[in-house]
PDB file of C-alpha atoms and ligand atoms in Angstrom:
ATOM      1  CA  MET A   1       0.000   0.000   0.000  1.00  0.00           C
ATOM      2  CA  ARG A   2       1.237   3.493  -0.852  1.00  0.00           C
ATOM      3  CA  HIS A   3       0.328   6.952   0.433  1.00  0.00           C
ATOM      4  CA  PHE A   4       0.576  10.102  -1.712  1.00  0.00           C
ATOM      5  CA  LEU A   5       2.002  12.713   0.640  1.00  0.00           C
ATOM      6  CA  THR A   6       4.745  14.347  -1.435  1.00  0.00           C
ATOM      7  CA  LEU A   7       6.259  13.764  -4.872  1.00  0.00           C
ATOM      8  CA  LYS A   8       9.556  13.049  -3.121  1.00  0.00           C
ATOM      9  CA  ASP A   9       8.336   9.498  -2.436  1.00  0.00           C
ATOM     10  CA  PHE A  10       7.610   8.783  -6.127  1.00  0.00           C
ATOM     11  CA  THR A  11       9.864   7.911  -9.023  1.00  0.00           C
ATOM     12  CA  LYS A  12       9.662   9.644 -12.375  1.00  0.00           C
ATOM     13  CA  LYS A  13       8.200   6.436 -13.808  1.00  0.00           C
ATOM     14  CA  GLU A  14       5.470   6.344 -11.167  1.00  0.00           C
ATOM     15  CA  ILE A  15       4.558  10.024 -11.608  1.00  0.00           C
ATOM     16  CA  LEU A  16       4.257   9.522 -15.359  1.00  0.00           C
ATOM     17  CA  GLU A  17       2.209   6.331 -14.845  1.00  0.00           C
ATOM     18  CA  ILE A  18      -0.290   8.225 -12.670  1.00  0.00           C
ATOM     19  CA  VAL A  19      -0.585  11.115 -15.131  1.00  0.00           C
ATOM     20  CA  ASN A  20      -0.961   8.716 -18.056  1.00  0.00           C
ATOM     21  CA  ILE A  21      -3.747   6.766 -16.336  1.00  0.00           C
ATOM     22  CA  GLY A  22      -5.441  10.136 -15.769  1.00  0.00           C
ATOM     23  CA  LEU A  23      -5.075  11.002 -19.467  1.00  0.00           C
ATOM     24  CA  GLU A  24      -6.612   7.652 -20.483  1.00  0.00           C
ATOM     25  CA  ILE A  25      -9.528   8.162 -18.088  1.00  0.00           C
ATOM     26  CA  LYS A  26      -9.990  11.696 -19.464  1.00  0.00           C
ATOM     27  CA  LYS A  27     -10.139  10.335 -23.014  1.00  0.00           C
ATOM     28  CA  ASP A  28     -12.778   7.804 -21.950  1.00  0.00           C
ATOM     29  CA  LEU A  29     -14.814  10.449 -20.138  1.00  0.00           C
ATOM     30  CA  LYS A  30     -14.809  12.713 -23.199  1.00  0.00           C
ATOM     31  CA  ALA A  31     -16.107   9.718 -25.206  1.00  0.00           C
ATOM     32  CA  GLY A  32     -18.830   9.126 -22.622  1.00  0.00           C
ATOM     33  CA  ILE A  33     -17.194   5.966 -21.278  1.00  0.00           C
ATOM     34  CA  TYR A  34     -17.274   5.448 -17.515  1.00  0.00           C
ATOM     35  CA  LYS A  35     -15.384   2.513 -16.012  1.00  0.00           C
ATOM     36  CA  ASP A  36     -16.318   1.574 -12.450  1.00  0.00           C
ATOM     37  CA  GLU A  37     -12.704   1.065 -11.430  1.00  0.00           C
ATOM     38  CA  LEU A  38     -13.380   1.989  -7.808  1.00  0.00           C
ATOM     39  CA  LYS A  39     -16.851   0.492  -7.571  1.00  0.00           C
ATOM     40  CA  LYS A  40     -18.352   0.586  -4.058  1.00  0.00           C
ATOM     41  CA  GLN A  41     -15.248   2.303  -2.690  1.00  0.00           C
ATOM     42  CA  THR A  42     -15.459   5.289  -0.369  1.00  0.00           C
ATOM     43  CA  LEU A  43     -13.067   8.214  -0.186  1.00  0.00           C
ATOM     44  CA  GLY A  44     -13.074  10.105   3.111  1.00  0.00           C
ATOM     45  CA  MET A  45     -12.154  13.751   2.522  1.00  0.00           C
ATOM     46  CA  ILE A  46     -11.021  15.674   5.605  1.00  0.00           C
ATOM     47  CA  PHE A  47     -10.921  19.434   5.038  1.00  0.00           C
ATOM     48  CA  GLU A  48      -9.383  21.720   7.650  1.00  0.00           C
ATOM     49  CA  LYS A  49      -9.082  24.515   5.051  1.00  0.00           C
ATOM     50  CA  SER A  50     -11.365  25.830   2.299  1.00  0.00           C
ATOM     51  CA  SER A  51     -11.425  24.391  -1.203  1.00  0.00           C
ATOM     52  CA  THR A  52     -13.244  24.673  -4.503  1.00  0.00           C
ATOM     53  CA  ARG A  53     -11.199  22.606  -6.961  1.00  0.00           C
ATOM     54  CA  THR A  54      -9.887  19.911  -4.638  1.00  0.00           C
ATOM     55  CA  ARG A  55     -13.274  19.132  -3.154  1.00  0.00           C
ATOM     56  CA  VAL A  56     -15.195  19.189  -6.427  1.00  0.00           C
ATOM     57  CA  SER A  57     -12.583  17.164  -8.313  1.00  0.00           C
ATOM     58  CA  PHE A  58     -12.146  14.411  -5.716  1.00  0.00           C
ATOM     59  CA  GLU A  59     -15.880  14.110  -5.043  1.00  0.00           C
ATOM     60  CA  THR A  60     -16.823  14.103  -8.726  1.00  0.00           C
ATOM     61  CA  GLY A  61     -13.899  11.841  -9.598  1.00  0.00           C
ATOM     62  CA  MET A  62     -14.794   9.216  -7.034  1.00  0.00           C
ATOM     63  CA  PHE A  63     -18.420   9.228  -8.194  1.00  0.00           C
ATOM     64  CA  GLN A  64     -17.382   8.817 -11.838  1.00  0.00           C
ATOM     65  CA  LEU A  65     -15.206   5.847 -10.855  1.00  0.00           C
ATOM     66  CA  GLY A  66     -18.190   4.103  -9.299  1.00  0.00           C
ATOM     67  CA  GLY A  67     -17.426   5.055  -5.705  1.00  0.00           C
ATOM     68  CA  HIS A  68     -18.556   7.601  -3.175  1.00  0.00           C
ATOM     69  CA  ALA A  69     -16.845  10.508  -1.414  1.00  0.00           C
ATOM     70  CA  LEU A  70     -17.549  11.813   2.068  1.00  0.00           C
ATOM     71  CA  PHE A  71     -16.937  15.497   2.808  1.00  0.00           C
ATOM     72  CA  LEU A  72     -15.656  15.699   6.382  1.00  0.00           C
ATOM     73  CA  SER A  73     -15.113  19.258   7.546  1.00  0.00           C
ATOM     74  CA  ASN A  74     -13.185  19.637  10.781  1.00  0.00           C
ATOM     75  CA  ARG A  75     -16.117  21.710  12.013  1.00  0.00           C
ATOM     76  CA  ASP A  76     -18.273  18.597  11.827  1.00  0.00           C
ATOM     77  CA  ILE A  77     -16.024  15.726  12.897  1.00  0.00           C
ATOM     78  CA  HIS A  78     -14.502  15.263  16.352  1.00  0.00           C
ATOM     79  CA  LEU A  79     -10.994  15.910  15.033  1.00  0.00           C
ATOM     80  CA  GLY A  80     -11.879  19.605  15.202  1.00  0.00           C
ATOM     81  CA  ARG A  81     -12.860  19.172  18.874  1.00  0.00           C
ATOM     82  CA  GLY A  82      -9.617  17.504  19.840  1.00  0.00           C
ATOM     83  CA  GLU A  83     -10.074  13.793  19.078  1.00  0.00           C
ATOM     84  CA  PRO A  84      -6.510  12.587  18.466  1.00  0.00           C
ATOM     85  CA  ILE A  85      -5.292  12.244  14.879  1.00  0.00           C
ATOM     86  CA  LYS A  86      -4.247   8.639  15.527  1.00  0.00           C
ATOM     87  CA  ASP A  87      -7.756   7.710  16.701  1.00  0.00           C
ATOM     88  CA  THR A  88      -9.413   9.543  13.806  1.00  0.00           C
ATOM     89  CA  ALA A  89      -7.080   7.754  11.382  1.00  0.00           C
ATOM     90  CA  ARG A  90      -7.829   4.307  12.783  1.00  0.00           C
ATOM     91  CA  VAL A  91     -11.585   4.905  12.745  1.00  0.00           C
ATOM     92  CA  ILE A  92     -11.920   6.485   9.298  1.00  0.00           C
ATOM     93  CA  SER A  93      -9.510   4.061   7.655  1.00  0.00           C
ATOM     94  CA  SER A  94     -11.462   1.133   9.071  1.00  0.00           C
ATOM     95  CA  MET A  95     -14.520   2.240   7.072  1.00  0.00           C
ATOM     96  CA  CYS A  96     -13.174   4.083   4.013  1.00  0.00           C
ATOM     97  CA  ASP A  97     -11.012   2.725   1.191  1.00  0.00           C
ATOM     98  CA  MET A  98      -8.920   5.897   0.770  1.00  0.00           C
ATOM     99  CA  VAL A  99      -8.559   9.171   2.635  1.00  0.00           C
ATOM    100  CA  MET A 100      -7.743  12.628   1.291  1.00  0.00           C
ATOM    101  CA  ILE A 101      -6.688  15.319   3.751  1.00  0.00           C
ATOM    102  CA  ARG A 102      -6.287  19.089   3.404  1.00  0.00           C
ATOM    103  CA  THR A 103      -4.700  20.516   6.505  1.00  0.00           C
ATOM    104  CA  PHE A 104      -2.130  22.915   7.952  1.00  0.00           C
ATOM    105  CA  GLU A 105       0.971  21.135   9.277  1.00  0.00           C
ATOM    106  CA  HIS A 106       2.426  18.454   7.066  1.00  0.00           C
ATOM    107  CA  SER A 107       3.221  16.386  10.178  1.00  0.00           C
ATOM    108  CA  MET A 108      -0.551  15.947  10.739  1.00  0.00           C
ATOM    109  CA  ILE A 109      -0.933  14.077   7.474  1.00  0.00           C
ATOM    110  CA  GLU A 110       2.205  12.027   8.158  1.00  0.00           C
ATOM    111  CA  GLU A 111       0.861  10.994  11.557  1.00  0.00           C
ATOM    112  CA  PHE A 112      -2.535  10.186  10.057  1.00  0.00           C
ATOM    113  CA  ALA A 113      -0.895   8.072   7.349  1.00  0.00           C
ATOM    114  CA  SER A 114       1.194   6.164   9.885  1.00  0.00           C
ATOM    115  CA  TYR A 115      -2.015   4.990  11.600  1.00  0.00           C
ATOM    116  CA  SER A 116      -4.122   4.542   8.455  1.00  0.00           C
ATOM    117  CA  LYS A 117      -4.959   1.132   7.037  1.00  0.00           C
ATOM    118  CA  VAL A 118      -5.741   2.689   3.641  1.00  0.00           C
ATOM    119  CA  PRO A 119      -3.903   5.056   1.259  1.00  0.00           C
ATOM    120  CA  VAL A 120      -3.782   8.687   2.363  1.00  0.00           C
ATOM    121  CA  ILE A 121      -3.643  11.489  -0.220  1.00  0.00           C
ATOM    122  CA  ASN A 122      -2.295  14.962   0.501  1.00  0.00           C
ATOM    123  CA  GLY A 123      -4.903  17.449  -0.724  1.00  0.00           C
ATOM    124  CA  LEU A 124      -2.657  20.348   0.397  1.00  0.00           C
ATOM    125  CA  THR A 125      -0.665  21.068   3.513  1.00  0.00           C
ATOM    126  CA  ASP A 126       1.289  24.186   4.462  1.00  0.00           C
ATOM    127  CA  SER A 127       4.313  22.446   2.918  1.00  0.00           C
ATOM    128  CA  PHE A 128       3.149  20.625  -0.225  1.00  0.00           C
ATOM    129  CA  HIS A 129       0.348  20.439  -2.793  1.00  0.00           C
ATOM    130  CA  PRO A 130       1.344  17.402  -4.879  1.00  0.00           C
ATOM    131  CA  VAL A 131      -2.048  16.630  -6.460  1.00  0.00           C
ATOM    132  CA  GLN A 132      -1.984  20.088  -8.049  1.00  0.00           C
ATOM    133  CA  LEU A 133       1.331  19.283  -9.707  1.00  0.00           C
ATOM    134  CA  LEU A 134      -0.078  16.092 -11.251  1.00  0.00           C
ATOM    135  CA  ALA A 135      -2.706  18.260 -12.977  1.00  0.00           C
ATOM    136  CA  ASP A 136      -0.098  20.859 -13.921  1.00  0.00           C
ATOM    137  CA  TYR A 137       2.121  18.258 -15.523  1.00  0.00           C
ATOM    138  CA  MET A 138      -0.843  16.692 -17.323  1.00  0.00           C
ATOM    139  CA  THR A 139      -1.601  20.142 -18.736  1.00  0.00           C
ATOM    140  CA  MET A 140       2.026  20.595 -19.794  1.00  0.00           C
ATOM    141  CA  ILE A 141       1.831  17.301 -21.706  1.00  0.00           C
ATOM    142  CA  GLU A 142      -1.455  18.240 -23.393  1.00  0.00           C
ATOM    143  CA  TYR A 143      -0.149  21.640 -24.498  1.00  0.00           C
ATOM    144  CA  GLY A 144       3.091  20.098 -25.789  1.00  0.00           C
ATOM    145  CA  ILE A 145       5.229  22.082 -23.356  1.00  0.00           C
ATOM    146  CA  SER A 146       6.518  19.312 -21.095  1.00  0.00           C
ATOM    147  CA  GLU A 147       9.669  18.628 -23.132  1.00  0.00           C
ATOM    148  CA  ASN A 148      12.630  20.924 -22.451  1.00  0.00           C
ATOM    149  CA  ALA A 149      10.474  23.056 -20.173  1.00  0.00           C
ATOM    150  CA  VAL A 150      12.040  26.004 -18.396  1.00  0.00           C
ATOM    151  CA  VAL A 151       9.613  26.939 -15.636  1.00  0.00           C
ATOM    152  CA  ALA A 152       9.769  30.295 -13.858  1.00  0.00           C
ATOM    153  CA  TYR A 153       7.908  30.461 -10.543  1.00  0.00           C
ATOM    154  CA  ILE A 154       7.398  34.047  -9.398  1.00  0.00           C
ATOM    155  CA  GLY A 155       6.166  34.850  -5.903  1.00  0.00           C
ATOM    156  CA  ASP A 156       5.910  33.334  -2.458  1.00  0.00           C
ATOM    157  CA  GLY A 157       8.121  30.439  -1.394  1.00  0.00           C
ATOM    158  CA  ASN A 158       5.219  28.234  -0.316  1.00  0.00           C
ATOM    159  CA  ASN A 159       3.586  24.818  -0.699  1.00  0.00           C
ATOM    160  CA  MET A 160       3.280  25.285  -4.476  1.00  0.00           C
ATOM    161  CA  THR A 161       6.943  26.283  -4.805  1.00  0.00           C
ATOM    162  CA  ASN A 162       7.994  23.254  -2.766  1.00  0.00           C
ATOM    163  CA  SER A 163       5.901  21.013  -4.996  1.00  0.00           C
ATOM    164  CA  TRP A 164       7.302  22.545  -8.190  1.00  0.00           C
ATOM    165  CA  MET A 165      10.800  21.882  -6.817  1.00  0.00           C
ATOM    166  CA  MET A 166       9.926  18.231  -6.221  1.00  0.00           C
ATOM    167  CA  LEU A 167       8.387  17.801  -9.674  1.00  0.00           C
ATOM    168  CA  SER A 168      11.345  19.450 -11.378  1.00  0.00           C
ATOM    169  CA  ALA A 169      13.822  17.410  -9.331  1.00  0.00           C
ATOM    170  CA  LYS A 170      12.056  14.161 -10.182  1.00  0.00           C
ATOM    171  CA  LEU A 171      11.279  14.783 -13.853  1.00  0.00           C
ATOM    172  CA  GLY A 172      14.403  16.731 -14.758  1.00  0.00           C
ATOM    173  CA  PHE A 173      13.099  20.026 -16.183  1.00  0.00           C
ATOM    174  CA  ASP A 174      14.617  23.387 -15.304  1.00  0.00           C
ATOM    175  CA  LEU A 175      13.048  25.572 -12.627  1.00  0.00           C
ATOM    176  CA  ARG A 176      13.904  29.138 -11.650  1.00  0.00           C
ATOM    177  CA  ILE A 177      12.259  30.526  -8.523  1.00  0.00           C
ATOM    178  CA  ALA A 178      12.106  34.231  -7.745  1.00  0.00           C
ATOM    179  CA  THR A 179      10.764  35.284  -4.356  1.00  0.00           C
ATOM    180  CA  PRO A 180      11.001  38.607  -2.516  1.00  0.00           C
ATOM    181  CA  LYS A 181      13.671  38.736   0.180  1.00  0.00           C
ATOM    182  CA  GLY A 182      12.319  37.146   3.355  1.00  0.00           C
ATOM    183  CA  TYR A 183       9.907  34.892   1.456  1.00  0.00           C
ATOM    184  CA  GLU A 184      12.446  32.386   0.141  1.00  0.00           C
ATOM    185  CA  VAL A 185      11.749  28.691  -0.265  1.00  0.00           C
ATOM    186  CA  ASP A 186      12.169  26.237   2.588  1.00  0.00           C
ATOM    187  CA  SER A 187      15.901  25.528   2.751  1.00  0.00           C
ATOM    188  CA  GLN A 188      15.458  21.845   3.612  1.00  0.00           C
ATOM    189  CA  VAL A 189      13.106  21.247   0.685  1.00  0.00           C
ATOM    190  CA  LEU A 190      15.537  23.082  -1.587  1.00  0.00           C
ATOM    191  CA  GLU A 191      18.422  20.956  -0.327  1.00  0.00           C
ATOM    192  CA  THR A 192      16.440  17.763  -0.987  1.00  0.00           C
ATOM    193  CA  ALA A 193      15.400  18.994  -4.424  1.00  0.00           C
ATOM    194  CA  LEU A 194      18.982  19.883  -5.360  1.00  0.00           C
ATOM    195  CA  ARG A 195      20.164  16.455  -4.236  1.00  0.00           C
ATOM    196  CA  LEU A 196      17.457  14.686  -6.284  1.00  0.00           C
ATOM    197  CA  ALA A 197      18.108  16.978  -9.240  1.00  0.00           C
ATOM    198  CA  LYS A 198      21.628  15.574  -9.535  1.00  0.00           C
ATOM    199  CA  THR A 199      20.079  12.290 -10.701  1.00  0.00           C
ATOM    200  CA  SER A 200      17.405  13.746 -12.968  1.00  0.00           C
ATOM    201  CA  GLY A 201      19.550  16.532 -14.446  1.00  0.00           C
ATOM    202  CA  ALA A 202      17.155  19.299 -13.398  1.00  0.00           C
ATOM    203  CA  ASN A 203      18.630  22.743 -13.003  1.00  0.00           C
ATOM    204  CA  ILE A 204      16.941  24.419 -10.018  1.00  0.00           C
ATOM    205  CA  THR A 205      17.907  27.991  -9.178  1.00  0.00           C
ATOM    206  CA  VAL A 206      16.568  30.457  -6.612  1.00  0.00           C
ATOM    207  CA  MET A 207      16.839  34.239  -6.789  1.00  0.00           C
ATOM    208  CA  ASN A 208      15.123  37.474  -5.770  1.00  0.00           C
ATOM    209  CA  ASP A 209      14.810  39.030  -9.227  1.00  0.00           C
ATOM    210  CA  PRO A 210      11.613  38.011 -11.065  1.00  0.00           C
ATOM    211  CA  LYS A 211      12.852  39.419 -14.389  1.00  0.00           C
ATOM    212  CA  GLU A 212      15.976  37.269 -14.239  1.00  0.00           C
ATOM    213  CA  ALA A 213      13.859  34.186 -13.462  1.00  0.00           C
ATOM    214  CA  VAL A 214      11.396  34.778 -16.255  1.00  0.00           C
ATOM    215  CA  HIS A 215      13.991  35.596 -18.922  1.00  0.00           C
ATOM    216  CA  GLY A 216      13.681  32.942 -21.642  1.00  0.00           C
ATOM    217  CA  ALA A 217      11.266  30.766 -19.634  1.00  0.00           C
ATOM    218  CA  THR A 218       8.808  28.583 -21.535  1.00  0.00           C
ATOM    219  CA  ILE A 219       6.324  28.445 -18.655  1.00  0.00           C
ATOM    220  CA  VAL A 220       5.632  31.156 -16.096  1.00  0.00           C
ATOM    221  CA  THR A 221       3.696  30.344 -12.954  1.00  0.00           C
ATOM    222  CA  THR A 222       2.776  31.963  -9.672  1.00  0.00           C
ATOM    223  CA  ASP A 223       0.492  31.541  -6.670  1.00  0.00           C
ATOM    224  CA  THR A 224      -1.272  33.704  -4.131  1.00  0.00           C
ATOM    225  CA  TRP A 225       0.954  35.937  -2.010  1.00  0.00           C
ATOM    226  CA  ALA A 226      -0.962  34.987   1.154  1.00  0.00           C
ATOM    227  CA  SER A 227      -1.805  31.316   1.467  1.00  0.00           C
ATOM    228  CA  MET A 228      -4.592  29.885   3.591  1.00  0.00           C
ATOM    229  CA  GLY A 229      -3.678  30.505   7.204  1.00  0.00           C
ATOM    230  CA  GLN A 230      -1.716  33.701   6.360  1.00  0.00           C
ATOM    231  CA  GLU A 231      -4.730  36.010   6.018  1.00  0.00           C
ATOM    232  CA  ASP A 232      -3.439  38.306   8.803  1.00  0.00           C
ATOM    233  CA  GLU A 233      -0.214  38.937   6.861  1.00  0.00           C
ATOM    234  CA  LYS A 234      -1.984  39.857   3.632  1.00  0.00           C
ATOM    235  CA  ALA A 235      -1.582  43.678   3.835  1.00  0.00           C
ATOM    236  CA  GLN A 236       2.123  43.404   4.690  1.00  0.00           C
ATOM    237  CA  ARG A 237       2.687  40.834   1.965  1.00  0.00           C
ATOM    238  CA  ILE A 238       1.054  43.034  -0.680  1.00  0.00           C
ATOM    239  CA  LYS A 239       3.655  45.691   0.169  1.00  0.00           C
ATOM    240  CA  ASP A 240       6.563  43.242   0.270  1.00  0.00           C
ATOM    241  CA  PHE A 241       5.646  41.608  -3.052  1.00  0.00           C
ATOM    242  CA  GLN A 242       5.620  44.794  -5.136  1.00  0.00           C
ATOM    243  CA  GLY A 243       7.344  44.082  -8.461  1.00  0.00           C
ATOM    244  CA  PHE A 244       6.392  40.404  -8.356  1.00  0.00           C
ATOM    245  CA  MET A 245       3.089  40.581 -10.267  1.00  0.00           C
ATOM    246  CA  VAL A 246       3.156  38.494 -13.441  1.00  0.00           C
ATOM    247  CA  ASP A 247       1.964  41.089 -15.962  1.00  0.00           C
ATOM    248  CA  ASP A 248       2.323  41.383 -19.716  1.00  0.00           C
ATOM    249  CA  LEU A 249       5.667  43.174 -19.388  1.00  0.00           C
ATOM    250  CA  MET A 250       7.013  40.243 -17.413  1.00  0.00           C
ATOM    251  CA  MET A 251       5.536  37.726 -19.870  1.00  0.00           C
ATOM    252  CA  CYS A 252       7.325  39.610 -22.690  1.00  0.00           C
ATOM    253  CA  LEU A 253      10.663  38.664 -21.114  1.00  0.00           C
ATOM    254  CA  ALA A 254       9.777  34.975 -21.303  1.00  0.00           C
ATOM    255  CA  GLN A 255      10.276  32.956 -24.485  1.00  0.00           C
ATOM    256  CA  LYS A 256       7.909  33.873 -27.313  1.00  0.00           C
ATOM    257  CA  GLY A 257       4.730  31.821 -26.921  1.00  0.00           C
ATOM    258  CA  ALA A 258       5.451  31.073 -23.245  1.00  0.00           C
ATOM    259  CA  LYS A 259       2.491  29.699 -21.318  1.00  0.00           C
ATOM    260  CA  PHE A 260       1.178  30.824 -17.967  1.00  0.00           C
ATOM    261  CA  LEU A 261      -0.048  28.400 -15.286  1.00  0.00           C
ATOM    262  CA  HIS A 262      -1.837  29.133 -11.998  1.00  0.00           C
ATOM    263  CA  CYS A 263      -3.208  26.619  -9.502  1.00  0.00           C
ATOM    264  CA  LEU A 264      -6.053  29.025  -8.640  1.00  0.00           C
ATOM    265  CA  PRO A 265      -7.671  30.763  -6.844  1.00  0.00           C
ATOM    266  CA  ALA A 266      -6.029  33.787  -8.476  1.00  0.00           C
ATOM    267  CA  TYR A 267      -5.915  37.266  -6.982  1.00  0.00           C
ATOM    268  CA  ARG A 268      -5.996  39.621  -9.934  1.00  0.00           C
ATOM    269  CA  GLU A 269      -3.707  42.666  -9.860  1.00  0.00           C
ATOM    270  CA  GLN A 270      -1.726  40.992  -7.058  1.00  0.00           C
ATOM    271  CA  GLU A 271       0.295  37.927  -8.149  1.00  0.00           C
ATOM    272  CA  VAL A 272      -1.081  38.124 -11.717  1.00  0.00           C
ATOM    273  CA  SER A 273      -2.589  40.875 -13.818  1.00  0.00           C
ATOM    274  CA  GLU A 274      -6.125  40.564 -15.139  1.00  0.00           C
ATOM    275  CA  PHE A 275      -4.672  40.802 -18.651  1.00  0.00           C
ATOM    276  CA  VAL A 276      -2.274  37.869 -18.281  1.00  0.00           C
ATOM    277  CA  LEU A 277      -4.804  35.660 -16.539  1.00  0.00           C
ATOM    278  CA  GLU A 278      -7.463  36.261 -19.173  1.00  0.00           C
ATOM    279  CA  ALA A 279      -4.965  35.954 -22.040  1.00  0.00           C
ATOM    280  CA  HIS A 280      -4.016  32.499 -20.715  1.00  0.00           C
ATOM    281  CA  ALA A 281      -7.498  31.535 -19.506  1.00  0.00           C
ATOM    282  CA  ASN A 282      -7.703  28.484 -21.796  1.00  0.00           C
ATOM    283  CA  ILE A 283      -4.683  26.770 -20.301  1.00  0.00           C
ATOM    284  CA  VAL A 284      -5.365  27.907 -16.723  1.00  0.00           C
ATOM    285  CA  PHE A 285      -8.911  26.552 -16.732  1.00  0.00           C
ATOM    286  CA  ASP A 286      -7.824  23.360 -18.511  1.00  0.00           C
ATOM    287  CA  GLU A 287      -5.270  23.048 -15.707  1.00  0.00           C
ATOM    288  CA  ALA A 288      -8.102  23.378 -13.180  1.00  0.00           C
ATOM    289  CA  GLU A 289     -10.219  20.778 -15.015  1.00  0.00           C
ATOM    290  CA  ASN A 290      -7.243  18.432 -15.100  1.00  0.00           C
ATOM    291  CA  ARG A 291      -7.422  18.202 -11.312  1.00  0.00           C
ATOM    292  CA  LEU A 292     -10.376  15.880 -11.905  1.00  0.00           C
ATOM    293  CA  HIS A 293      -8.622  13.648 -14.418  1.00  0.00           C
ATOM    294  CA  ALA A 294      -5.217  13.557 -12.701  1.00  0.00           C
ATOM    295  CA  GLN A 295      -6.732  12.665  -9.341  1.00  0.00           C
ATOM    296  CA  LYS A 296      -8.824   9.914 -10.877  1.00  0.00           C
ATOM    297  CA  GLY A 297      -5.557   8.569 -12.288  1.00  0.00           C
ATOM    298  CA  LEU A 298      -4.004   8.824  -8.833  1.00  0.00           C
ATOM    299  CA  MET A 299      -6.849   7.011  -7.047  1.00  0.00           C
ATOM    300  CA  VAL A 300      -6.882   4.204  -9.610  1.00  0.00           C
ATOM    301  CA  TRP A 301      -3.087   3.894  -9.347  1.00  0.00           C
ATOM    302  CA  LEU A 302      -3.147   3.854  -5.524  1.00  0.00           C
ATOM    303  CA  ASP A 303      -5.882   1.218  -5.556  1.00  0.00           C
ATOM    304  CA  LYS A 304      -3.687  -1.007  -7.761  1.00  0.00           C
ATOM    305  CA  GLN A 305      -0.833  -0.811  -5.207  1.00  0.00           C
ATOM    306  CA  LYS A 306      -2.946  -2.234  -2.356  1.00  0.00           C
TER     307      LYS A 306
HETATM  308  N1   CP B   1      -5.807  24.775  -6.553  1.00  0.00           N
HETATM  309  C1   CP B   1      -6.541  24.310  -5.531  1.00  0.00           C
HETATM  310  O1   CP B   1      -6.148  23.429  -4.791  1.00  0.00           O
HETATM  311  O2   CP B   1      -7.770  24.894  -5.417  1.00  0.00           O
HETATM  312  P1   CP B   1      -8.760  24.753  -4.189  1.00  0.00           P
HETATM  313  O3   CP B   1      -8.117  25.446  -3.006  1.00  0.00           O
HETATM  314  O4   CP B   1     -10.010  25.454  -4.646  1.00  0.00           O
HETATM  315  O5   CP B   1      -9.002  23.315  -3.886  1.00  0.00           O
HETATM  316  N1  NVA B   2      -0.577  28.375  -1.641  1.00  0.00           N
HETATM  317  C1  NVA B   2      -2.020  28.325  -1.670  1.00  0.00           C
HETATM  318  C2  NVA B   2      -2.485  27.304  -2.642  1.00  0.00           C
HETATM  319  C3  NVA B   2      -3.979  27.251  -2.830  1.00  0.00           C
HETATM  320  C4  NVA B   2      -4.425  26.154  -3.746  1.00  0.00           C
HETATM  321  C5  NVA B   2      -2.551  28.048  -0.282  1.00  0.00           C
HETATM  322  O1  NVA B   2      -1.960  27.192   0.420  1.00  0.00           O
HETATM  323  O2  NVA B   2      -3.508  28.670   0.131  1.00  0.00           O
END
């Protein structure tokens, strides 16, 4: 049995297998073919933070695979009232076939997984958002931009940045990260990524100049400046991130025809201009839709490992 907590635990071959299963399932869905690959299975979904895409994609995905998904908000289950994680894990995993968790500290999901009898999927922690990167890579494949990609990530050194580092380190594409001073990436994650990159050949660089990062990039991406849980810092962050908005001037420095990706939700005129987001709306909303297909691929893959 395998859990899906970070991309660090997966080989390039496995990541590609998951994405390819997702692409096959997407093709079937577009042809009106539904295969009950997870018939009668139940996915427990624990949400300690808000979500639009993650909730809708996992719930819809499980239904389309012949199973059922349970939305478990921490306001409704005893976890939110102090029932220990290890007890919650043993109870839920005794009734469900898979569990997806969106929470704050990554250690919560690790503890849950260590007590779970069924696969646990990270639906976002403060440290990583690996399911998003499956959809992002699927989108890169579909748009023909996965080969020789040079990805520029502009903005906060957060869970998305950490996940981009892991994907780059595993798959071997180049990644430049530009953050404002004081908002750099986690040094331990960077160290791990640089070590893994030696095997894959990825070139991962970190800097504080967004223009330098974006110069010649084939893909430009960003994320909110204030992640969930950082709402109180928002005003300060808006000041500290001046010059880091991905606007059309910044996109002009990237390679001609460069694509823009965003995990969403997007804050217009903060991390991305209205113009850039709307100009790249096709790919950004395909990226969002691919959450459904990539996660179906992931659940089918995890079920096969049991
Ligand atoms: N990108 C993403 O995870 O979106 P949600 O927060 O809406 O789930
Ligand atoms: N970094 C963002 C990602 C949202 C999908 C957050 O954690 O809120």
